[in-house]
CSV table of C-alpha atoms in Angstrom, one decimal:
chain,number,residue,atom,x,y,z
K,6,LEU,CA,80.2,263.8,267.8
K,7,SER,CA,80.7,266.2,264.8
K,8,LEU,CA,82.2,268.7,267.2
K,9,LYS,CA,84.6,266.0,268.4
K,10,GLU,CA,85.8,265.2,264.9
K,11,LYS,CA,87.5,268.6,264.4
K,12,THR,CA,91.1,268.0,263.3
K,13,ASP,CA,92.6,271.1,265.0
K,14,ARG,CA,93.6,271.1,268.6
K,15,LYS,CA,91.5,274.2,269.5
K,16,GLY,CA,88.7,273.9,271.9
K,17,VAL,CA,89.2,270.3,273.1
K,18,LEU,CA,87.7,271.3,276.4
K,19,VAL,CA,84.4,273.0,276.8
K,20,SER,CA,82.1,273.8,279.7
K,21,PRO,CA,78.5,272.7,279.6
K,22,VAL,CA,77.4,276.3,278.9
K,23,GLU,CA,79.9,276.4,275.9
K,24,LEU,CA,78.7,273.0,274.7
K,25,ARG,CA,75.1,274.2,274.7
K,26,LYS,CA,76.0,277.3,272.7
K,27,LEU,CA,77.9,275.1,270.2
K,28,LEU,CA,75.0,272.7,269.8
K,29,GLU,CA,72.5,275.5,269.4
K,30,SER,CA,74.6,277.3,266.8
K,31,SER,CA,75.3,274.2,264.8
K,32,ALA,CA,73.1,273.5,261.8
K,33,VAL,CA,70.7,270.7,262.1
K,34,ASP,CA,70.9,268.2,259.2
K,35,ASP,CA,67.6,268.3,257.4
K,36,LYS,CA,67.9,264.7,256.4
K,37,ALA,CA,68.3,263.6,260.1
K,38,THR,CA,65.4,261.6,261.5
K,39,THR,CA,64.4,260.5,265.0
K,40,ASP,CA,63.7,256.9,266.0
K,41,ASN,CA,60.1,257.3,264.7
K,42,GLN,CA,61.4,258.5,261.3
K,43,GLN,CA,60.2,262.1,261.7
K,44,PRO,CA,62.5,264.8,260.5
K,45,ILE,CA,64.3,266.9,263.1
K,46,THR,CA,63.4,270.5,262.8
K,47,ASP,CA,65.5,273.6,263.6
K,48,ASN,CA,63.5,274.3,266.8
K,49,TRP,CA,64.7,271.2,268.8
K,50,THR,CA,65.0,272.0,272.5
K,51,PHE,CA,66.6,270.2,275.4
K,52,THR,CA,67.3,271.0,279.0
K,53,ASP,CA,70.8,271.2,280.6
K,54,ALA,CA,70.1,267.9,282.4
K,55,GLU,CA,69.2,266.1,279.2
K,56,MET,CA,72.3,267.5,277.5
K,57,MET,CA,74.5,266.3,280.3
K,58,THR,CA,72.8,262.9,280.4
K,59,ALA,CA,73.6,262.5,276.7
K,60,VAL,CA,77.2,263.6,277.4
K,61,GLY,CA,77.3,261.1,280.2
K,62,HIS,CA,76.3,258.3,277.8
K,63,LEU,CA,79.1,259.4,275.4
K,64,ASP,CA,81.5,259.4,278.3
K,65,THR,CA,80.4,255.8,279.2
K,66,HIS,CA,81.3,254.6,275.7
K,67,GLY,CA,84.6,256.5,275.6
K,68,TYR,CA,83.6,259.2,273.0
K,69,VAL,CA,84.2,262.1,275.4
K,70,THR,CA,85.4,262.4,279.0
K,71,VAL,CA,83.7,264.5,281.7
K,72,LEU,CA,86.2,266.1,284.0
K,73,ARG,CA,85.4,267.7,287.3
K,74,ASN,CA,87.6,270.2,289.1
K,75,ALA,CA,88.0,270.7,292.9
K,76,ALA,CA,85.0,273.1,292.9
K,77,GLY,CA,82.8,270.4,291.2
K,78,GLU,CA,82.5,272.3,287.9
K,79,GLN,CA,82.3,270.0,284.9
K,80,THR,CA,84.4,270.3,281.7
K,81,ILE,CA,83.9,268.0,278.6
K,82,LEU,CA,87.0,266.7,276.9
K,83,PHE,CA,86.3,265.9,273.3
K,84,THR,CA,89.5,263.8,272.8
K,85,PRO,CA,89.7,261.4,275.8
K,86,ASP,CA,92.8,259.7,274.3
K,87,LEU,CA,94.6,263.0,275.0
K,88,LEU,CA,94.2,262.5,278.7
K,89,VAL,CA,95.3,258.8,278.5
K,90,ASN,CA,98.4,259.7,276.5
K,91,LEU,CA,99.3,262.5,278.9
K,92,ALA,CA,98.9,260.2,281.9
K,93,ALA,CA,101.2,257.7,280.1
K,94,SER,CA,103.8,260.4,279.5
K,95,ILE,CA,103.7,261.4,283.2
K,96,MET,CA,104.2,257.7,284.1
K,97,LEU,CA,107.2,257.5,281.7
K,98,LEU,CA,108.6,260.6,283.2
K,99,ALA,CA,108.4,259.2,286.7
K,100,ASP,CA,109.9,255.9,285.5
K,101,LYS,CA,113.0,257.9,284.3
K,102,ASN,CA,113.6,259.4,287.8
K,103,PRO,CA,117.4,259.6,288.1
K,104,ARG,CA,117.3,258.2,291.7
K,105,GLU,CA,115.0,255.3,290.5
K,106,LEU,CA,112.4,256.4,293.0
K,107,GLY,CA,109.4,256.4,290.6
K,108,ALA,CA,108.7,260.0,291.4
K,109,VAL,CA,107.9,263.2,289.6
K,110,SER,CA,107.6,266.7,290.9
K,111,GLU,CA,104.0,267.7,291.0
K,112,THR,CA,105.1,271.4,291.4
K,113,GLU,CA,107.1,271.2,288.2
K,114,LEU,CA,104.3,269.4,286.4
K,115,LEU,CA,101.7,272.0,287.3
K,116,GLN,CA,104.1,274.8,286.4
K,117,GLY,CA,104.4,273.4,282.9
K,118,GLN,CA,108.2,272.7,283.1
K,119,TYR,CA,107.9,269.4,281.2
K,120,PRO,CA,107.3,269.8,277.4
K,121,PHE,CA,104.6,267.1,276.8
K,122,ASP,CA,103.8,266.5,273.2
K,123,GLU,CA,100.1,266.0,274.2
K,124,LEU,CA,99.9,269.6,275.4
K,125,LYS,CA,101.4,271.2,272.4
K,126,GLY,CA,98.9,273.5,270.6
K,127,LEU,CA,96.5,273.7,273.5
K,128,GLU,CA,95.6,276.9,275.3
K,129,PRO,CA,97.3,277.2,278.7
K,130,ARG,CA,94.0,276.8,280.5
K,131,GLU,CA,93.3,273.6,278.7
K,132,ALA,CA,96.8,272.2,279.4
K,133,GLN,CA,96.5,273.1,283.1
K,134,THR,CA,93.0,271.4,283.3
K,135,LEU,CA,94.4,268.2,281.6
K,136,LEU,CA,97.4,268.1,284.0
K,137,ASP,CA,95.1,268.5,287.0
K,138,ALA,CA,92.8,265.8,285.7
K,139,ALA,CA,95.6,263.3,285.1
K,140,ILE,CA,97.0,263.9,288.6
K,141,LEU,CA,93.6,263.6,290.2
K,142,ARG,CA,93.0,260.3,288.4
K,143,PHE,CA,96.3,258.9,289.6
K,144,LEU,CA,95.5,259.9,293.2
K,145,GLU,CA,91.8,258.7,293.0
K,146,HIS,CA,92.9,255.3,291.7
K,147,ASN,CA,95.8,254.9,294.1
K,148,ILE,CA,98.3,254.7,291.3
K,149,CYS,CA,100.5,257.2,293.1
K,150,PHE,CA,100.5,259.2,296.4
K,151,ARG,CA,101.7,262.7,297.3
K,152,ASP,CA,104.7,263.3,299.5
K,153,THR,CA,106.4,266.5,300.5
K,154,PHE,CA,110.2,266.7,300.4
K,155,ASN,CA,111.7,270.1,301.4
K,156,ASP,CA,109.6,272.7,299.5
K,157,ASP,CA,108.6,270.3,296.7
K,158,THR,CA,105.5,268.1,296.4
K,159,LEU,CA,106.3,264.8,294.7
K,160,LEU,CA,104.0,262.2,293.1
K,161,ILE,CA,105.4,258.8,294.1
K,162,PHE,CA,104.5,255.8,291.9
K,163,PRO,CA,105.2,252.8,294.1
K,164,SER,CA,105.1,250.3,291.2
K,165,LEU,CA,108.0,252.3,289.5
K,166,ILE,CA,110.4,252.3,292.5
K,167,LYS,CA,113.4,250.3,291.4
K,168,GLN,CA,115.6,250.8,294.5
K,169,LYS,CA,115.8,248.0,297.0
K,170,ARG,CA,115.8,248.4,300.7
K,171,PRO,CA,119.4,248.1,302.2
K,172,LEU,CA,120.2,244.7,303.6
K,173,GLN,CA,121.4,246.3,306.9
K,174,ASP,CA,118.6,247.8,309.0
K,175,ASP,CA,121.0,250.2,310.7
K,176,ALA,CA,122.1,251.8,307.4
K,177,PRO,CA,121.0,255.4,307.1
């Protein structure tokens, strides 16, 4: 949690290996005690499974978010509100579609053509991971679907479509 409280926007995403290194290099507070009131010593050890179980508990309570990529690799996001705000910004962008179709270009999103405030100050790898995670969550929860139009892949948000079907069925 002390790693999460950093005020700069550097290192908001870490792999489990990086997290282990950060935890091992951090100084252990001499005044900290365990549940049975014994002081924690500098030689505390834990397995990767135990560490990820603890991270999972933090994820359950909203302190961090565990992201998975297509290859199944895990990344820990120290600021979960960043992902929520990015997803909201993507929804607002789709809502402002000039043709009122509730769509946004996934290709342009992934190429970083939209200047989202949430991504400012992040490393390109982190920004890309957050964009991927937001899109994946939209698709997993059926908030949007993908459709291909010409050479572009669009994310269509049905709840944001404002156009009505023409009254005449024979209208093109």
